[in-house]
Amino acid sequence: MVLSGELFLFTLTVALLGFLIGSFLNVVIHRIPMMMFREWTTEASQFLIEKGYVSESALTIPEQKNAYNLVVPNSACPVCNHQIRWYENIPILSYLWLRGKCSDCKTPISIRYPLVELLTGIVFGYTAYRFGLTPLTGFLLVLSCLLIAMTFIDIDHKLLPDSLTYMALWLGIVASLAGLTIPLEQAIIGTMAGYLSLWSVYWGFKLLTGKEGMGYGDFKLLAAFGAWLGWEPLIVLILMASLSGVILSVTLMATKVLKRGESIPFGPYLAIGGWITLYFQDTLVAWVLAPY
Ligand SMILES: [Zn+2]
């Protein structure tokens, strides 16, 4: 397909925006769990003091006085505290220019930062190319950001923050209400089906084996996809998630990145499977049904 000049310009602009947003997502991925841990620590210690289980003086909690959110403090090297200057913070290019090291203490910077920026740029560009200058593109860009953030937070901490899963869910409901996706009735049935299906699997598995195979965040994430897709495509989604799970686990074990017995959280597979289903469900359904 030949790109018209206008669509090309739009795709390029959105892709460039994606690189910048990807840089912000790196901050989100790092800081949201830290913000949650700070909040939990504060709440837990307040509770213990209020109930009289411990005295305030006996409780030593790490210093939490300074503001810490998605905006402050400025990004700094975790080793030498070197403040990242604006020209050291240009997506992908700065990483290449700094040769992947802190400009001050030469500590290596994780390759994940430029990769998240690259991924976000590609996803943004593709969304713009595929859906054009439409409201749906806007909704899908926000959803993609949430999914990228959730994927890496879950890999790091085995945690899917409510603030992100619920936002994805509400976004799906609003997109349906605005007439951009599926009828509202289907969105609501999809939400319930998504939540309850994994909830049942979780309890079934727990009663049988006494182990927890996944967490409540996974149910909420599948509920969010139900709001976007309705219940039927969720079957394709689970298939895609399981398939990518098997492929990635085998690859990681074969390359010894993952040791035997170690587990990967289910959230990233749901996010990847869901994203693929959302963007390519027609192709996937045709593919699954092809032999019949
Ligand atoms: Zn440094």
mmCIF file of C-alpha atoms and ligand atoms in Angstrom:
data_model
loop_
_atom_site.group_PDB
_atom_site.id
_atom_site.type_symbol
_atom_site.label_atom_id
_atom_site.label_comp_id
_atom_site.label_asym_id
_atom_site.label_seq_id
_atom_site.Cartn_x
_atom_site.Cartn_y
_atom_site.Cartn_z
ATOM 1 C CA MET A 1 0.000 0.000 0.000
ATOM 2 C CA VAL A 2 1.296 3.427 -0.947
ATOM 3 C CA LEU A 3 1.174 6.027 1.792
ATOM 4 C CA SER A 4 -0.435 9.317 0.862
ATOM 5 C CA GLY A 5 1.657 12.364 1.745
ATOM 6 C CA GLU A 6 -0.725 13.367 4.512
ATOM 7 C CA LEU A 7 -0.871 9.946 6.147
ATOM 8 C CA PHE A 8 2.905 9.651 5.919
ATOM 9 C CA LEU A 9 3.376 12.970 7.691
ATOM 10 C CA PHE A 10 0.820 12.030 10.359
ATOM 11 C CA THR A 11 2.424 8.609 10.926
ATOM 12 C CA LEU A 12 5.873 10.145 11.214
ATOM 13 C CA THR A 13 4.724 12.861 13.646
ATOM 14 C CA VAL A 14 2.932 10.352 15.875
ATOM 15 C CA ALA A 15 5.925 7.984 15.812
ATOM 16 C CA LEU A 16 8.233 10.819 16.932
ATOM 17 C CA LEU A 17 5.743 11.699 19.668
ATOM 18 C CA GLY A 18 5.844 8.007 20.620
ATOM 19 C CA PHE A 19 9.621 8.132 21.188
ATOM 20 C CA LEU A 20 9.117 11.053 23.601
ATOM 21 C CA ILE A 21 6.178 9.388 25.375
ATOM 22 C CA GLY A 22 8.286 6.222 25.620
ATOM 23 C CA SER A 23 10.862 8.221 27.541
ATOM 24 C CA PHE A 24 8.105 9.279 29.965
ATOM 25 C CA LEU A 25 6.891 5.660 30.212
ATOM 26 C CA ASN A 26 10.352 4.703 31.480
ATOM 27 C CA VAL A 27 9.726 7.114 34.357
ATOM 28 C CA VAL A 28 6.226 5.693 34.928
ATOM 29 C CA ILE A 29 7.552 2.104 34.953
ATOM 30 C CA HIS A 30 10.192 2.975 37.525
ATOM 31 C CA ARG A 31 8.259 5.353 39.759
ATOM 32 C CA ILE A 32 4.673 4.054 40.039
ATOM 33 C CA PRO A 33 5.747 0.938 42.019
ATOM 34 C CA MET A 34 8.044 3.103 44.193
ATOM 35 C CA MET A 35 5.154 5.484 44.869
ATOM 36 C CA MET A 36 2.942 2.525 45.811
ATOM 37 C CA PHE A 37 5.566 1.085 48.176
ATOM 38 C CA ARG A 38 5.962 4.471 49.869
ATOM 39 C CA GLU A 39 2.220 4.759 50.306
ATOM 40 C CA TRP A 40 1.897 1.232 51.711
ATOM 41 C CA THR A 41 4.771 1.798 54.127
ATOM 42 C CA THR A 42 3.223 5.021 55.405
ATOM 43 C CA GLU A 43 -0.238 3.500 55.771
ATOM 44 C CA ALA A 44 1.025 0.332 57.435
ATOM 45 C CA SER A 45 3.142 2.221 59.962
ATOM 46 C CA GLN A 46 0.328 4.671 60.740
ATOM 47 C CA PHE A 47 -1.985 1.723 61.337
ATOM 48 C CA LEU A 48 0.477 0.019 63.679
ATOM 49 C CA ILE A 49 0.999 3.248 65.647
ATOM 50 C CA GLU A 50 -2.740 4.022 65.853
ATOM 51 C CA LYS A 51 -3.525 0.538 67.149
ATOM 52 C CA GLY A 52 -0.759 0.875 69.715
ATOM 53 C CA TYR A 53 1.142 -2.195 68.433
ATOM 54 C CA VAL A 54 4.325 -0.146 68.182
ATOM 55 C CA SER A 55 5.366 3.235 69.467
ATOM 56 C CA GLU A 56 6.315 5.905 66.981
ATOM 57 C CA SER A 57 9.850 6.069 68.299
ATOM 58 C CA ALA A 58 10.345 2.301 67.942
ATOM 59 C CA LEU A 59 9.398 2.333 64.285
ATOM 60 C CA THR A 60 12.171 3.099 61.841
ATOM 61 C CA ILE A 61 10.853 3.809 58.384
ATOM 62 C CA PRO A 62 13.025 4.939 55.520
ATOM 63 C CA GLU A 63 13.154 8.672 54.864
ATOM 64 C CA GLN A 64 10.054 9.712 52.912
ATOM 65 C CA LYS A 65 9.982 13.446 53.420
ATOM 66 C CA ASN A 66 10.895 14.574 49.913
ATOM 67 C CA ALA A 67 8.181 14.713 47.287
ATOM 68 C CA TYR A 68 8.270 11.773 44.919
ATOM 69 C CA ASN A 69 5.914 11.473 41.962
ATOM 70 C CA LEU A 70 5.963 11.286 38.162
ATOM 71 C CA VAL A 71 7.245 14.871 37.859
ATOM 72 C CA VAL A 72 9.664 15.409 40.756
ATOM 73 C CA PRO A 73 12.498 14.793 41.492
ATOM 74 C CA ASN A 74 14.388 15.198 38.212
ATOM 75 C CA SER A 75 15.903 12.054 36.737
ATOM 76 C CA ALA A 76 19.365 11.301 38.075
ATOM 77 C CA CYS A 77 21.943 8.537 37.810
ATOM 78 C CA PRO A 78 21.107 6.039 40.584
ATOM 79 C CA VAL A 79 24.818 5.479 41.295
ATOM 80 C CA CYS A 80 26.453 8.934 41.314
ATOM 81 C CA ASN A 81 23.283 11.083 41.429
ATOM 82 C CA HIS A 82 24.389 12.958 38.311
ATOM 83 C CA GLN A 83 21.396 15.071 37.154
ATOM 84 C CA ILE A 84 20.309 14.049 33.664
ATOM 85 C CA ARG A 85 20.528 17.121 31.409
ATOM 86 C CA TRP A 86 17.996 17.679 28.627
ATOM 87 C CA TYR A 87 20.428 16.675 25.880
ATOM 88 C CA GLU A 88 21.157 13.430 27.755
ATOM 89 C CA ASN A 89 17.454 12.659 27.749
ATOM 90 C CA ILE A 90 16.692 12.614 24.023
ATOM 91 C CA PRO A 91 14.980 9.302 23.244
ATOM 92 C CA ILE A 92 17.282 6.615 21.764
ATOM 93 C CA LEU A 93 19.811 9.162 20.395
ATOM 94 C CA SER A 94 21.195 10.100 23.827
ATOM 95 C CA TYR A 95 21.685 6.433 24.680
ATOM 96 C CA LEU A 96 23.696 5.937 21.482
ATOM 97 C CA TRP A 97 25.617 9.164 21.963
ATOM 98 C CA LEU A 98 26.472 8.298 25.598
ATOM 99 C CA ARG A 99 27.336 4.758 24.406
ATOM 100 C CA GLY A 100 24.964 3.406 27.062
ATOM 101 C CA LYS A 101 26.897 4.862 30.010
ATOM 102 C CA CYS A 102 26.339 7.617 32.579
ATOM 103 C CA SER A 103 28.280 10.678 31.330
ATOM 104 C CA ASP A 104 29.735 11.169 34.799
ATOM 105 C CA CYS A 105 30.527 7.847 36.514
ATOM 106 C CA LYS A 106 30.319 5.615 33.377
ATOM 107 C CA THR A 107 27.895 3.179 35.026
ATOM 108 C CA PRO A 108 26.121 1.257 32.234
ATOM 109 C CA ILE A 109 22.550 2.374 31.501
ATOM 110 C CA SER A 110 20.073 -0.446 30.892
ATOM 111 C CA ILE A 111 19.364 -1.143 27.214
ATOM 112 C CA ARG A 112 15.728 -1.336 28.267
ATOM 113 C CA TYR A 113 15.350 2.453 28.301
ATOM 114 C CA PRO A 114 15.979 2.969 24.563
ATOM 115 C CA LEU A 115 14.067 -0.249 23.780
ATOM 116 C CA VAL A 116 10.933 1.020 25.570
ATOM 117 C CA GLU A 117 11.281 4.297 23.633
ATOM 118 C CA LEU A 118 11.692 2.441 20.356
ATOM 119 C CA LEU A 119 8.763 0.120 21.080
ATOM 120 C CA THR A 120 6.481 3.036 21.978
ATOM 121 C CA GLY A 121 7.481 4.915 18.816
ATOM 122 C CA ILE A 122 6.781 1.885 16.603
ATOM 123 C CA VAL A 123 3.419 1.176 18.289
ATOM 124 C CA PHE A 124 2.437 4.857 17.959
ATOM 125 C CA GLY A 125 3.487 5.037 14.304
ATOM 126 C CA TYR A 126 1.667 1.829 13.433
ATOM 127 C CA THR A 127 -1.529 2.957 15.209
ATOM 128 C CA ALA A 128 -1.474 6.271 13.331
ATOM 129 C CA TYR A 129 -0.854 4.522 10.001
ATOM 130 C CA ARG A 130 -3.556 1.933 10.601
ATOM 131 C CA PHE A 131 -6.371 4.074 12.043
ATOM 132 C CA GLY A 132 -5.486 7.545 10.690
ATOM 133 C CA LEU A 133 -6.437 10.870 12.221
ATOM 134 C CA THR A 134 -9.474 9.556 14.146
ATOM 135 C CA PRO A 135 -10.679 9.600 17.773
ATOM 136 C CA LEU A 136 -10.085 5.828 17.918
ATOM 137 C CA THR A 137 -6.366 6.432 17.294
ATOM 138 C CA GLY A 138 -6.265 8.673 20.380
ATOM 139 C CA PHE A 139 -7.925 6.035 22.561
ATOM 140 C CA LEU A 140 -5.658 3.268 21.248
ATOM 141 C CA LEU A 141 -2.514 5.348 21.864
ATOM 142 C CA VAL A 142 -3.464 5.851 25.519
ATOM 143 C CA LEU A 143 -4.322 2.163 25.907
ATOM 144 C CA SER A 144 -1.001 1.149 24.323
ATOM 145 C CA CYS A 145 0.876 3.360 26.801
ATOM 146 C CA LEU A 146 -0.949 1.728 29.711
ATOM 147 C CA LEU A 147 -0.159 -1.746 28.362
ATOM 148 C CA ILE A 148 3.544 -0.999 27.864
ATOM 149 C CA ALA A 149 3.802 0.419 31.400
ATOM 150 C CA MET A 150 1.922 -2.550 32.901
ATOM 151 C CA THR A 151 4.036 -5.103 31.028
ATOM 152 C CA PHE A 152 7.333 -3.838 32.419
ATOM 153 C CA ILE A 153 6.016 -3.106 35.923
ATOM 154 C CA ASP A 154 4.699 -6.674 36.083
ATOM 155 C CA ILE A 155 8.035 -8.089 34.873
ATOM 156 C CA ASP A 156 9.895 -6.038 37.519
ATOM 157 C CA HIS A 157 7.580 -6.433 40.511
ATOM 158 C CA LYS A 158 4.949 -9.090 39.647
ATOM 159 C CA LEU A 159 2.383 -6.373 40.109
ATOM 160 C CA LEU A 160 -0.326 -4.821 37.928
ATOM 161 C CA PRO A 161 -1.249 -1.477 39.538
ATOM 162 C CA ASP A 162 -4.992 -0.810 39.869
ATOM 163 C CA SER A 163 -4.427 2.740 38.697
ATOM 164 C CA LEU A 164 -3.397 1.361 35.276
ATOM 165 C CA THR A 165 -5.741 -1.642 34.868
ATOM 166 C CA TYR A 166 -8.801 0.408 35.853
ATOM 167 C CA MET A 167 -7.826 3.229 33.536
ATOM 168 C CA ALA A 168 -7.629 0.718 30.665
ATOM 169 C CA LEU A 169 -11.047 -0.631 31.665
ATOM 170 C CA TRP A 170 -12.750 2.783 31.880
ATOM 171 C CA LEU A 171 -11.146 3.816 28.616
ATOM 172 C CA GLY A 172 -12.723 0.760 26.951
ATOM 173 C CA ILE A 173 -16.155 1.616 28.401
ATOM 174 C CA VAL A 174 -15.897 5.244 27.255
ATOM 175 C CA ALA A 175 -14.699 4.183 23.777
ATOM 176 C CA SER A 176 -17.750 1.923 23.517
ATOM 177 C CA LEU A 177 -20.082 4.642 24.802
ATOM 178 C CA ALA A 178 -18.634 7.044 22.220
ATOM 179 C CA GLY A 179 -19.503 4.540 19.489
ATOM 180 C CA LEU A 180 -15.871 3.889 18.549
ATOM 181 C CA THR A 181 -15.702 0.164 19.312
ATOM 182 C CA ILE A 182 -18.458 -2.313 20.226
ATOM 183 C CA PRO A 183 -21.994 -1.684 21.583
ATOM 184 C CA LEU A 184 -22.068 -0.869 25.298
ATOM 185 C CA GLU A 185 -23.991 -4.034 26.165
ATOM 186 C CA GLN A 186 -21.220 -6.157 24.646
ATOM 187 C CA ALA A 187 -18.583 -4.115 26.441
ATOM 188 C CA ILE A 188 -20.213 -4.748 29.813
ATOM 189 C CA ILE A 189 -20.714 -8.457 29.161
ATOM 190 C CA GLY A 190 -17.097 -8.626 27.983
ATOM 191 C CA THR A 191 -15.882 -6.923 31.183
ATOM 192 C CA MET A 192 -17.743 -9.406 33.362
ATOM 193 C CA ALA A 193 -16.643 -12.385 31.265
ATOM 194 C CA GLY A 194 -13.003 -11.248 31.418
ATOM 195 C CA TYR A 195 -12.981 -10.831 35.168
ATOM 196 C CA LEU A 196 -15.018 -13.891 36.090
ATOM 197 C CA SER A 197 -13.249 -16.330 33.755
ATOM 198 C CA LEU A 198 -9.793 -15.769 35.270
ATOM 199 C CA TRP A 199 -11.301 -15.432 38.745
ATOM 200 C CA SER A 200 -12.771 -18.939 38.365
ATOM 201 C CA VAL A 201 -9.509 -20.342 37.015
ATOM 202 C CA TYR A 202 -7.662 -18.758 39.958
ATOM 203 C CA TRP A 203 -9.967 -20.252 42.589
ATOM 204 C CA GLY A 204 -10.163 -23.622 40.850
ATOM 205 C CA PHE A 205 -6.383 -23.789 40.687
ATOM 206 C CA LYS A 206 -6.032 -22.627 44.287
ATOM 207 C CA LEU A 207 -8.523 -25.182 45.648
ATOM 208 C CA LEU A 208 -6.872 -27.998 43.689
ATOM 209 C CA THR A 209 -3.197 -27.204 44.255
ATOM 210 C CA GLY A 210 -3.176 -24.692 47.126
ATOM 211 C CA LYS A 211 -1.052 -22.419 44.926
ATOM 212 C CA GLU A 212 -1.777 -19.064 43.385
ATOM 213 C CA GLY A 213 -1.204 -19.143 39.628
ATOM 214 C CA MET A 214 -1.965 -15.480 39.025
ATOM 215 C CA GLY A 215 -3.211 -12.385 40.793
ATOM 216 C CA TYR A 216 -6.247 -10.121 40.911
ATOM 217 C CA GLY A 217 -4.495 -7.658 38.601
ATOM 218 C CA ASP A 218 -4.677 -10.278 35.845
ATOM 219 C CA PHE A 219 -8.483 -10.513 36.214
ATOM 220 C CA LYS A 220 -8.778 -6.746 36.018
ATOM 221 C CA LEU A 221 -6.586 -6.593 32.921
ATOM 222 C CA LEU A 222 -8.651 -9.250 31.133
ATOM 223 C CA ALA A 223 -11.810 -7.394 32.237
ATOM 224 C CA ALA A 224 -10.373 -4.276 30.582
ATOM 225 C CA PHE A 225 -9.853 -6.173 27.326
ATOM 226 C CA GLY A 226 -13.418 -7.481 27.649
ATOM 227 C CA ALA A 227 -14.595 -3.871 27.673
ATOM 228 C CA TRP A 228 -12.665 -3.216 24.463
ATOM 229 C CA LEU A 229 -13.436 -6.469 22.633
ATOM 230 C CA GLY A 230 -16.582 -8.122 24.022
ATOM 231 C CA TRP A 231 -16.457 -11.679 25.324
ATOM 232 C CA GLU A 232 -15.947 -13.737 22.155
ATOM 233 C CA PRO A 233 -12.497 -12.416 21.141
ATOM 234 C CA LEU A 234 -11.308 -13.072 24.710
ATOM 235 C CA ILE A 235 -11.020 -16.735 23.705
ATOM 236 C CA VAL A 236 -8.591 -15.748 20.930
ATOM 237 C CA LEU A 237 -6.814 -13.458 23.424
ATOM 238 C CA ILE A 238 -6.251 -16.261 25.956
ATOM 239 C CA LEU A 239 -4.978 -18.457 23.117
ATOM 240 C CA MET A 240 -2.549 -15.735 22.002
ATOM 241 C CA ALA A 241 -1.421 -15.085 25.595
ATOM 242 C CA SER A 242 -0.806 -18.788 26.276
ATOM 243 C CA LEU A 243 0.963 -19.249 22.947
ATOM 244 C CA SER A 244 3.284 -16.252 23.507
ATOM 245 C CA GLY A 245 3.789 -17.497 27.085
ATOM 246 C CA VAL A 246 4.944 -20.931 25.923
ATOM 247 C CA ILE A 247 7.158 -19.538 23.139
ATOM 248 C CA LEU A 248 8.821 -16.968 25.406
ATOM 249 C CA SER A 249 9.281 -19.314 28.391
ATOM 250 C CA VAL A 250 10.890 -21.982 26.197
ATOM 251 C CA THR A 251 13.147 -19.384 24.557
ATOM 252 C CA LEU A 252 14.186 -17.887 27.892
ATOM 253 C CA MET A 253 14.845 -21.318 29.396
ATOM 254 C CA ALA A 254 16.806 -22.454 26.341
ATOM 255 C CA THR A 255 18.965 -19.332 26.534
ATOM 256 C CA LYS A 256 19.290 -19.809 30.338
ATOM 257 C CA VAL A 257 17.888 -16.308 31.005
ATOM 258 C CA LEU A 258 15.192 -18.007 33.030
ATOM 259 C CA LYS A 259 16.106 -20.801 35.419
ATOM 260 C CA ARG A 260 13.966 -23.896 35.850
ATOM 261 C CA GLY A 261 11.212 -23.357 38.405
ATOM 262 C CA GLU A 262 11.348 -19.584 38.026
ATOM 263 C CA SER A 263 8.112 -18.101 36.797
ATOM 264 C CA ILE A 264 7.219 -15.130 34.648
ATOM 265 C CA PRO A 265 4.095 -13.176 35.609
ATOM 266 C CA PHE A 266 1.041 -13.685 33.393
ATOM 267 C CA GLY A 267 0.289 -9.953 32.961
ATOM 268 C CA PRO A 268 2.749 -9.294 30.100
ATOM 269 C CA TYR A 269 1.308 -12.172 28.066
ATOM 270 C CA LEU A 270 -2.216 -10.899 28.621
ATOM 271 C CA ALA A 271 -1.104 -7.419 27.587
ATOM 272 C CA ILE A 272 0.663 -8.661 24.443
ATOM 273 C CA GLY A 273 -2.094 -11.154 23.560
ATOM 274 C CA GLY A 274 -4.741 -8.485 24.126
ATOM 275 C CA TRP A 275 -2.955 -5.876 22.059
ATOM 276 C CA ILE A 276 -2.506 -8.316 19.168
ATOM 277 C CA THR A 277 -6.157 -9.418 19.370
ATOM 278 C CA LEU A 278 -7.358 -5.819 19.449
ATOM 279 C CA TYR A 279 -5.335 -4.814 16.388
ATOM 280 C CA PHE A 280 -5.525 -8.018 14.351
ATOM 281 C CA GLN A 281 -8.641 -9.881 15.477
ATOM 282 C CA ASP A 282 -10.146 -10.162 11.969
ATOM 283 C CA THR A 283 -6.992 -11.784 10.621
ATOM 284 C CA LEU A 284 -6.689 -14.019 13.698
ATOM 285 C CA VAL A 285 -10.300 -15.216 13.563
ATOM 286 C CA ALA A 286 -9.985 -15.969 9.842
ATOM 287 C CA TRP A 287 -6.799 -17.854 10.642
ATOM 288 C CA VAL A 288 -8.282 -19.947 13.480
ATOM 289 C CA LEU A 289 -11.416 -20.726 11.462
ATOM 290 C CA ALA A 290 -9.582 -21.343 8.167
ATOM 291 C CA PRO A 291 -9.555 -25.187 8.370
ATOM 292 C CA TYR A 292 -13.343 -25.343 8.875
HETATM 293 ZN ZN ZN B 1 26.463 8.199 37.224
#
